Amino acid sequence: MPELDTVVWIVLGLGALVVGLSKTAVPGAGTIAVALFASVLPAKASTGALLVLLIVGDMMALLAYRRHADWRVIVKMAPAVVLGLVAGWGFLAVASDAWVRRGIGALLLMVIAVTLCRRWRGSVAATRQASSDATSAAGAAQGAGGSATGGSETGGGATGPASAASGQGASAPTPAPGGGGIAAWTYGSLGGFTTMVANAAGPVMSMYFLAAKFPVKAFLGTSAWFFAAVNIAKLPFSIGLGIINPSSLLLDLVLVPLVLVGGLGGRLIAQRISQKTFEWVVVVLTVVGAAYLLV
């Protein structure tokens, strides 16, 4: 294990706490842990050391939210993620740390902007639809009032509402959330690339799951399974590149207890946070993390 001074240990300890918190409560905080580690360790060394801690956090998240995942989303994205991982592995072998970090930061900010724009447009459309539905309902109520007498006399009034009720009761299968194939390939490949290069897929996938409008626990459960699978898949690549080694593993051994503490604290937060607050915390922390990568 490398010789580190007190300030470095404090920063790494804080980063380990944030890892646990990000896995069980606030996904967007993960990039802050990336920033903390990269600020006191060489960039590639920090990526290797952080990966093992992220996997520990993933295991905690699975224990807490394993029943809440939407596997349709994960399966839809899998091929694109694998492609991104392979591309990131090749890129990491040849690119400089500074150039890669800034490029990822710019991409993340673009993803955030597009996602927020889509959410705003969807909100506007939903508001207009609600207004239109209210107007239609008012017109239907007036029409029903005018024809109530005739319906009673002929006996035909009973069948119309019954038919409508039966039609409303039949529901179509719920489509998989998260957008179509283009969105899955875009976010999936970018997520695979950024997680391989800098452990920075948290903001990318947070924006994708946020766009899917998952409730808090479904968001955290789907994220948990997704990142557990991806981070374990990254291990052979990272060992082959030499960024996970005996020295980094000793460092991780010291920091694992703090990941566990952060994860337990995150579970308490997740049980009390509202959906709206959760979404805004994810957005703000994602912007902060992406901005750091540009510096």
mmCIF file of C-alpha atoms in Angstrom:
data_model
loop_
_atom_site.group_PDB
_atom_site.id
_atom_site.type_symbol
_atom_site.label_atom_id
_atom_site.label_comp_id
_atom_site.label_asym_id
_atom_site.label_seq_id
_atom_site.Cartn_x
_atom_site.Cartn_y
_atom_site.Cartn_z
ATOM 1 C CA MET A 1 0.000 0.000 0.000
ATOM 2 C CA PRO A 2 1.431 3.433 -0.927
ATOM 3 C CA GLU A 3 2.499 5.894 1.770
ATOM 4 C CA LEU A 4 -0.216 8.539 2.041
ATOM 5 C CA ASP A 5 -0.446 11.599 4.260
ATOM 6 C CA THR A 6 -3.349 12.435 6.567
ATOM 7 C CA VAL A 7 -5.109 14.796 4.162
ATOM 8 C CA VAL A 8 -5.097 12.164 1.419
ATOM 9 C CA TRP A 9 -6.575 9.577 3.774
ATOM 10 C CA ILE A 10 -9.325 12.001 4.800
ATOM 11 C CA VAL A 11 -10.228 12.688 1.167
ATOM 12 C CA LEU A 12 -10.232 8.976 0.303
ATOM 13 C CA GLY A 13 -12.336 8.198 3.372
ATOM 14 C CA LEU A 14 -14.864 10.839 2.388
ATOM 15 C CA GLY A 15 -14.925 9.388 -1.128
ATOM 16 C CA ALA A 16 -15.584 5.896 0.276
ATOM 17 C CA LEU A 17 -18.518 7.238 2.328
ATOM 18 C CA VAL A 18 -19.929 8.872 -0.800
ATOM 19 C CA VAL A 19 -19.632 5.565 -2.693
ATOM 20 C CA GLY A 20 -21.883 3.855 -0.149
ATOM 21 C CA LEU A 21 -24.315 6.762 -0.137
ATOM 22 C CA SER A 22 -24.491 6.837 -3.928
ATOM 23 C CA LYS A 23 -25.328 3.134 -4.148
ATOM 24 C CA THR A 24 -28.225 3.130 -1.703
ATOM 25 C CA ALA A 25 -29.713 6.627 -1.917
ATOM 26 C CA VAL A 26 -28.281 9.239 -4.314
ATOM 27 C CA PRO A 27 -26.872 7.742 -7.559
ATOM 28 C CA GLY A 28 -25.624 11.075 -8.926
ATOM 29 C CA ALA A 29 -23.211 11.368 -5.993
ATOM 30 C CA GLY A 30 -21.014 8.637 -7.466
ATOM 31 C CA THR A 31 -19.168 11.071 -9.702
ATOM 32 C CA ILE A 32 -18.236 13.127 -6.633
ATOM 33 C CA ALA A 33 -16.435 10.033 -5.322
ATOM 34 C CA VAL A 34 -14.652 9.771 -8.688
ATOM 35 C CA ALA A 35 -13.604 13.407 -8.333
ATOM 36 C CA LEU A 36 -12.341 12.949 -4.764
ATOM 37 C CA PHE A 37 -10.238 9.909 -5.622
ATOM 38 C CA ALA A 38 -8.828 11.503 -8.771
ATOM 39 C CA SER A 39 -7.861 14.634 -6.821
ATOM 40 C CA VAL A 40 -5.406 12.767 -4.566
ATOM 41 C CA LEU A 41 -4.370 9.742 -6.656
ATOM 42 C CA PRO A 42 -3.100 9.374 -10.235
ATOM 43 C CA ALA A 43 -6.157 9.182 -12.511
ATOM 44 C CA LYS A 44 -5.735 5.599 -13.701
ATOM 45 C CA ALA A 45 -4.744 4.369 -10.233
ATOM 46 C CA SER A 46 -7.818 6.040 -8.774
ATOM 47 C CA THR A 47 -10.016 4.264 -11.327
ATOM 48 C CA GLY A 48 -8.700 0.855 -10.262
ATOM 49 C CA ALA A 49 -8.902 1.544 -6.532
ATOM 50 C CA LEU A 50 -12.414 2.927 -6.811
ATOM 51 C CA LEU A 51 -13.758 0.018 -8.873
ATOM 52 C CA VAL A 52 -13.424 -2.480 -6.028
ATOM 53 C CA LEU A 53 -15.195 -0.125 -3.605
ATOM 54 C CA LEU A 54 -17.974 0.392 -6.147
ATOM 55 C CA ILE A 55 -18.532 -3.367 -6.321
ATOM 56 C CA VAL A 56 -18.793 -3.517 -2.520
ATOM 57 C CA GLY A 57 -21.391 -0.739 -2.716
ATOM 58 C CA ASP A 58 -23.210 -2.625 -5.468
ATOM 59 C CA MET A 59 -23.560 -5.644 -3.182
ATOM 60 C CA MET A 60 -25.121 -3.458 -0.484
ATOM 61 C CA ALA A 61 -27.519 -1.949 -3.002
ATOM 62 C CA LEU A 62 -28.551 -5.413 -4.191
ATOM 63 C CA LEU A 63 -29.298 -6.509 -0.636
ATOM 64 C CA ALA A 64 -31.531 -3.480 -0.199
ATOM 65 C CA TYR A 65 -33.273 -3.148 -3.594
ATOM 66 C CA ARG A 66 -32.788 -6.419 -5.512
ATOM 67 C CA ARG A 67 -36.560 -6.979 -5.809
ATOM 68 C CA HIS A 68 -37.256 -3.588 -7.391
ATOM 69 C CA ALA A 69 -35.345 -3.867 -10.689
ATOM 70 C CA ASP A 70 -36.920 -3.571 -14.131
ATOM 71 C CA TRP A 71 -35.080 -6.258 -16.096
ATOM 72 C CA ARG A 72 -36.601 -5.195 -19.419
ATOM 73 C CA VAL A 73 -34.511 -2.028 -19.307
ATOM 74 C CA ILE A 74 -31.312 -3.870 -18.353
ATOM 75 C CA VAL A 75 -31.677 -6.492 -21.091
ATOM 76 C CA LYS A 76 -32.491 -3.830 -23.673
ATOM 77 C CA MET A 77 -29.260 -1.971 -22.908
ATOM 78 C CA ALA A 78 -26.897 -4.948 -22.504
ATOM 79 C CA PRO A 79 -25.489 -5.170 -26.082
ATOM 80 C CA ALA A 80 -24.749 -1.431 -26.207
ATOM 81 C CA VAL A 81 -23.043 -1.520 -22.799
ATOM 82 C CA VAL A 82 -20.747 -4.365 -23.875
ATOM 83 C CA LEU A 83 -19.787 -2.399 -26.981
ATOM 84 C CA GLY A 84 -19.043 0.651 -24.850
ATOM 85 C CA LEU A 85 -16.909 -1.372 -22.418
ATOM 86 C CA VAL A 86 -14.728 -2.743 -25.200
ATOM 87 C CA ALA A 87 -14.335 0.713 -26.759
ATOM 88 C CA GLY A 88 -13.462 2.212 -23.363
ATOM 89 C CA TRP A 89 -10.882 -0.483 -22.675
ATOM 90 C CA GLY A 90 -9.100 0.237 -25.961
ATOM 91 C CA PHE A 91 -9.343 3.985 -25.434
ATOM 92 C CA LEU A 92 -8.017 3.823 -21.876
ATOM 93 C CA ALA A 93 -4.908 2.029 -23.099
ATOM 94 C CA VAL A 94 -3.855 4.908 -25.376
ATOM 95 C CA ALA A 95 -5.505 8.171 -24.267
ATOM 96 C CA SER A 96 -4.228 10.719 -21.746
ATOM 97 C CA ASP A 97 -6.103 11.105 -18.456
ATOM 98 C CA ALA A 98 -6.816 14.837 -18.877
ATOM 99 C CA TRP A 99 -8.219 14.558 -22.398
ATOM 100 C CA VAL A 100 -10.473 11.637 -21.491
ATOM 101 C CA ARG A 101 -11.895 13.331 -18.395
ATOM 102 C CA ARG A 102 -12.753 16.533 -20.227
ATOM 103 C CA GLY A 103 -14.352 14.696 -23.112
ATOM 104 C CA ILE A 104 -16.526 12.679 -20.742
ATOM 105 C CA GLY A 105 -17.537 15.818 -18.851
ATOM 106 C CA ALA A 106 -18.682 17.505 -22.055
ATOM 107 C CA LEU A 107 -20.684 14.444 -23.100
ATOM 108 C CA LEU A 108 -22.343 14.227 -19.695
ATOM 109 C CA LEU A 109 -23.459 17.848 -19.793
ATOM 110 C CA MET A 110 -24.931 17.263 -23.241
ATOM 111 C CA VAL A 111 -26.812 14.214 -21.945
ATOM 112 C CA ILE A 112 -28.160 16.224 -19.002
ATOM 113 C CA ALA A 113 -29.340 19.031 -21.274
ATOM 114 C CA VAL A 114 -31.113 16.643 -23.667
ATOM 115 C CA THR A 115 -32.761 14.701 -20.834
ATOM 116 C CA LEU A 116 -34.036 17.818 -19.059
ATOM 117 C CA CYS A 117 -35.359 19.151 -22.366
ATOM 118 C CA ARG A 118 -37.224 15.890 -22.979
ATOM 119 C CA ARG A 119 -38.697 15.966 -19.470
ATOM 120 C CA TRP A 120 -39.826 19.580 -19.908
ATOM 121 C CA ARG A 121 -41.484 18.804 -23.247
ATOM 122 C CA GLY A 122 -43.177 15.762 -21.722
ATOM 123 C CA SER A 123 -44.448 17.866 -18.821
ATOM 124 C CA VAL A 124 -45.872 20.464 -21.206
ATOM 125 C CA ALA A 125 -47.553 17.753 -23.286
ATOM 126 C CA ALA A 126 -49.009 16.119 -20.170
ATOM 127 C CA THR A 127 -50.421 19.447 -18.986
ATOM 128 C CA ARG A 128 -52.069 20.071 -22.353
ATOM 129 C CA GLN A 129 -53.478 16.540 -22.422
ATOM 130 C CA ALA A 130 -54.904 16.928 -18.920
ATOM 131 C CA SER A 131 -56.577 20.181 -19.942
ATOM 132 C CA SER A 132 -58.013 18.568 -23.077
ATOM 133 C CA ASP A 133 -59.287 15.570 -21.079
ATOM 134 C CA ALA A 134 -60.984 17.862 -18.565
ATOM 135 C CA THR A 135 -62.720 19.761 -21.370
ATOM 136 C CA SER A 136 -63.870 16.523 -23.025
ATOM 137 C CA ALA A 137 -65.144 15.159 -19.718
ATOM 138 C CA ALA A 138 -67.171 18.316 -19.079
ATOM 139 C CA GLY A 139 -68.743 18.091 -22.552
ATOM 140 C CA ALA A 140 -69.548 14.410 -22.073
ATOM 141 C CA ALA A 141 -71.184 15.115 -18.722
ATOM 142 C CA GLN A 142 -73.425 17.769 -20.272
ATOM 143 C CA GLY A 143 -74.391 15.418 -23.095
ATOM 144 C CA ALA A 144 -75.171 12.595 -20.668
ATOM 145 C CA GLY A 145 -77.397 14.901 -18.624
ATOM 146 C CA GLY A 146 -79.391 15.876 -21.708
ATOM 147 C CA SER A 147 -79.992 12.267 -22.806
ATOM 148 C CA ALA A 148 -80.618 10.711 -19.373
ATOM 149 C CA THR A 149 -84.434 10.770 -19.735
ATOM 150 C CA GLY A 150 -84.486 9.187 -23.180
ATOM 151 C CA GLY A 151 -82.092 6.530 -22.085
ATOM 152 C CA SER A 152 -84.283 5.588 -19.128
ATOM 153 C CA GLU A 153 -87.410 5.257 -21.262
ATOM 154 C CA THR A 154 -85.883 3.026 -23.917
ATOM 155 C CA GLY A 155 -83.779 0.932 -21.556
ATOM 156 C CA GLY A 156 -80.715 1.538 -23.702
ATOM 157 C CA GLY A 157 -78.961 3.682 -21.135
ATOM 158 C CA ALA A 158 -77.782 0.668 -19.153
ATOM 159 C CA THR A 159 -75.721 -0.884 -21.881
ATOM 160 C CA GLY A 160 -73.688 2.191 -22.903
ATOM 161 C CA PRO A 161 -72.044 2.879 -19.549
ATOM 162 C CA ALA A 162 -71.479 -0.839 -18.960
ATOM 163 C CA SER A 163 -69.743 -1.153 -22.280
ATOM 164 C CA ALA A 164 -67.622 1.895 -21.515
ATOM 165 C CA ALA A 165 -66.707 0.514 -18.103
ATOM 166 C CA SER A 166 -65.687 -2.811 -19.581
ATOM 167 C CA GLY A 167 -63.627 -1.048 -22.227
ATOM 168 C CA GLN A 168 -61.877 1.063 -19.621
ATOM 169 C CA GLY A 169 -61.167 -1.990 -17.496
ATOM 170 C CA ALA A 170 -59.181 -3.678 -20.263
ATOM 171 C CA SER A 171 -55.616 -2.450 -20.096
ATOM 172 C CA ALA A 172 -52.892 -2.863 -22.670
ATOM 173 C CA PRO A 173 -49.535 -4.392 -21.690
ATOM 174 C CA THR A 174 -47.206 -1.871 -20.088
ATOM 175 C CA PRO A 175 -44.318 -1.038 -22.411
ATOM 176 C CA ALA A 176 -40.764 -1.181 -21.110
ATOM 177 C CA PRO A 177 -39.761 2.227 -19.781
ATOM 178 C CA GLY A 178 -36.687 4.122 -20.823
ATOM 179 C CA GLY A 179 -37.466 5.068 -24.390
ATOM 180 C CA GLY A 180 -36.908 3.205 -27.640
ATOM 181 C CA GLY A 181 -33.952 1.372 -29.124
ATOM 182 C CA ILE A 182 -32.060 4.525 -30.099
ATOM 183 C CA ALA A 183 -32.116 5.831 -26.522
ATOM 184 C CA ALA A 184 -31.035 2.447 -25.139
ATOM 185 C CA TRP A 185 -28.109 2.201 -27.556
ATOM 186 C CA THR A 186 -27.053 5.813 -27.010
ATOM 187 C CA TYR A 187 -27.128 5.749 -23.215
ATOM 188 C CA GLY A 188 -25.923 2.145 -23.021
ATOM 189 C CA SER A 189 -22.840 2.585 -25.188
ATOM 190 C CA LEU A 190 -21.971 5.903 -23.551
ATOM 191 C CA GLY A 191 -22.495 4.363 -20.115
ATOM 192 C CA GLY A 192 -20.244 1.397 -20.932
ATOM 193 C CA PHE A 193 -17.543 3.676 -22.317
ATOM 194 C CA THR A 194 -17.549 6.159 -19.445
ATOM 195 C CA THR A 195 -17.648 3.505 -16.728
ATOM 196 C CA MET A 196 -14.654 1.703 -18.241
ATOM 197 C CA VAL A 197 -12.620 4.853 -18.691
ATOM 198 C CA ALA A 198 -13.371 6.771 -15.501
ATOM 199 C CA ASN A 199 -16.020 4.966 -13.405
ATOM 200 C CA ALA A 200 -18.211 7.895 -14.486
ATOM 201 C CA ALA A 201 -21.287 6.139 -15.869
ATOM 202 C CA GLY A 202 -23.377 7.164 -12.873
ATOM 203 C CA PRO A 203 -24.524 10.479 -14.398
ATOM 204 C CA VAL A 204 -25.251 8.863 -17.780
ATOM 205 C CA MET A 205 -27.371 6.086 -16.342
ATOM 206 C CA SER A 206 -29.004 8.387 -13.799
ATOM 207 C CA MET A 207 -30.256 10.551 -16.655
ATOM 208 C CA TYR A 208 -31.529 7.481 -18.536
ATOM 209 C CA PHE A 209 -33.374 6.048 -15.529
ATOM 210 C CA LEU A 210 -34.658 9.510 -14.633
ATOM 211 C CA ALA A 211 -36.041 9.916 -18.158
ATOM 212 C CA ALA A 212 -37.801 6.562 -17.657
ATOM 213 C CA LYS A 213 -39.612 8.166 -14.675
ATOM 214 C CA PHE A 214 -38.849 5.320 -12.293
ATOM 215 C CA PRO A 215 -40.051 5.621 -8.692
ATOM 216 C CA VAL A 216 -37.192 5.905 -6.165
ATOM 217 C CA LYS A 217 -36.916 2.189 -5.313
ATOM 218 C CA ALA A 218 -37.294 1.018 -8.926
ATOM 219 C CA PHE A 219 -34.599 3.534 -9.896
ATOM 220 C CA LEU A 220 -32.252 2.238 -7.193
ATOM 221 C CA GLY A 221 -33.037 -1.434 -7.840
ATOM 222 C CA THR A 222 -32.473 -1.219 -11.587
ATOM 223 C CA SER A 223 -29.289 0.791 -11.012
ATOM 224 C CA ALA A 224 -28.051 -1.767 -8.492
ATOM 225 C CA TRP A 225 -28.338 -4.750 -10.830
ATOM 226 C CA PHE A 226 -27.040 -2.784 -13.802
ATOM 227 C CA PHE A 227 -23.893 -1.522 -12.094
ATOM 228 C CA ALA A 228 -23.181 -4.764 -10.252
ATOM 229 C CA ALA A 229 -23.099 -6.626 -13.567
ATOM 230 C CA VAL A 230 -21.111 -3.930 -15.378
ATOM 231 C CA ASN A 231 -18.537 -3.380 -12.637
ATOM 232 C CA ILE A 232 -17.852 -7.096 -12.254
ATOM 233 C CA ALA A 233 -17.466 -7.344 -16.038
ATOM 234 C CA LYS A 234 -14.847 -4.574 -15.856
ATOM 235 C CA LEU A 235 -12.571 -6.516 -13.474
ATOM 236 C CA PRO A 236 -10.680 -8.566 -16.123
ATOM 237 C CA PHE A 237 -10.088 -5.424 -18.224
ATOM 238 C CA SER A 238 -8.832 -3.454 -15.215
ATOM 239 C CA ILE A 239 -6.540 -6.243 -14.000
ATOM 240 C CA GLY A 240 -5.152 -6.612 -17.517
ATOM 241 C CA LEU A 241 -4.374 -2.885 -17.652
ATOM 242 C CA GLY A 242 -2.620 -3.116 -14.276
ATOM 243 C CA ILE A 243 -4.842 -0.544 -12.562
ATOM 244 C CA ILE A 244 -6.009 -3.149 -10.026
ATOM 245 C CA ASN A 245 -3.008 -4.578 -8.212
ATOM 246 C CA PRO A 246 -1.986 -5.743 -4.708
ATOM 247 C CA SER A 247 -1.270 -2.164 -3.613
ATOM 248 C CA SER A 248 -4.714 -0.897 -4.661
ATOM 249 C CA LEU A 249 -6.395 -3.881 -3.014
ATOM 250 C CA LEU A 250 -4.720 -3.101 0.325
ATOM 251 C CA LEU A 251 -5.948 0.474 0.034
ATOM 252 C CA ASP A 252 -9.469 -0.800 -0.652
ATOM 253 C CA LEU A 253 -9.324 -3.097 2.381
ATOM 254 C CA VAL A 254 -8.848 -0.068 4.642
ATOM 255 C CA LEU A 255 -11.677 1.894 2.998
ATOM 256 C CA VAL A 256 -14.368 -0.811 2.744
ATOM 257 C CA PRO A 257 -15.799 -0.172 6.264
ATOM 258 C CA LEU A 258 -16.535 3.430 5.280
ATOM 259 C CA VAL A 259 -18.405 2.248 2.171
ATOM 260 C CA LEU A 260 -20.577 0.097 4.441
ATOM 261 C CA VAL A 261 -21.266 3.044 6.764
ATOM 262 C CA GLY A 262 -22.226 5.243 3.810
ATOM 263 C CA GLY A 263 -24.503 2.533 2.425
ATOM 264 C CA LEU A 264 -26.378 2.139 5.697
ATOM 265 C CA GLY A 265 -26.819 5.902 5.954
ATOM 266 C CA GLY A 266 -28.085 5.968 2.391
ATOM 267 C CA ARG A 267 -30.820 3.439 3.163
ATOM 268 C CA LEU A 268 -32.150 5.690 5.903
ATOM 269 C CA ILE A 269 -32.198 8.652 3.515
ATOM 270 C CA ALA A 270 -33.931 6.685 0.732
ATOM 271 C CA GLN A 271 -36.787 5.761 3.070
ATOM 272 C CA ARG A 272 -37.528 9.424 3.786
ATOM 273 C CA ILE A 273 -36.786 11.304 0.565
ATOM 274 C CA SER A 274 -39.661 12.422 -1.680
ATOM 275 C CA GLN A 275 -39.736 11.596 -5.404
ATOM 276 C CA LYS A 276 -39.394 15.241 -6.463
ATOM 277 C CA THR A 277 -36.490 15.911 -4.091
ATOM 278 C CA PHE A 278 -34.795 12.702 -5.189
ATOM 279 C CA GLU A 279 -34.971 13.659 -8.864
ATOM 280 C CA TRP A 280 -33.579 17.152 -8.288
ATOM 281 C CA VAL A 281 -30.744 15.855 -6.090
ATOM 282 C CA VAL A 282 -29.794 13.426 -8.876
ATOM 283 C CA VAL A 283 -29.807 16.216 -11.481
ATOM 284 C CA VAL A 284 -27.796 18.687 -9.361
ATOM 285 C CA LEU A 285 -25.136 16.165 -8.323
ATOM 286 C CA THR A 286 -24.868 14.921 -11.897
ATOM 287 C CA VAL A 287 -24.186 18.469 -13.127
ATOM 288 C CA VAL A 288 -21.606 19.025 -10.377
ATOM 289 C CA GLY A 289 -19.811 15.778 -11.205
ATOM 290 C CA ALA A 290 -19.820 16.436 -14.940
ATOM 291 C CA ALA A 291 -18.540 19.987 -14.428
ATOM 292 C CA TYR A 292 -15.649 18.655 -12.345
ATOM 293 C CA LEU A 293 -14.562 16.382 -15.163
ATOM 294 C CA LEU A 294 -14.260 19.432 -17.426
ATOM 295 C CA VAL A 295 -11.851 21.256 -15.075
#
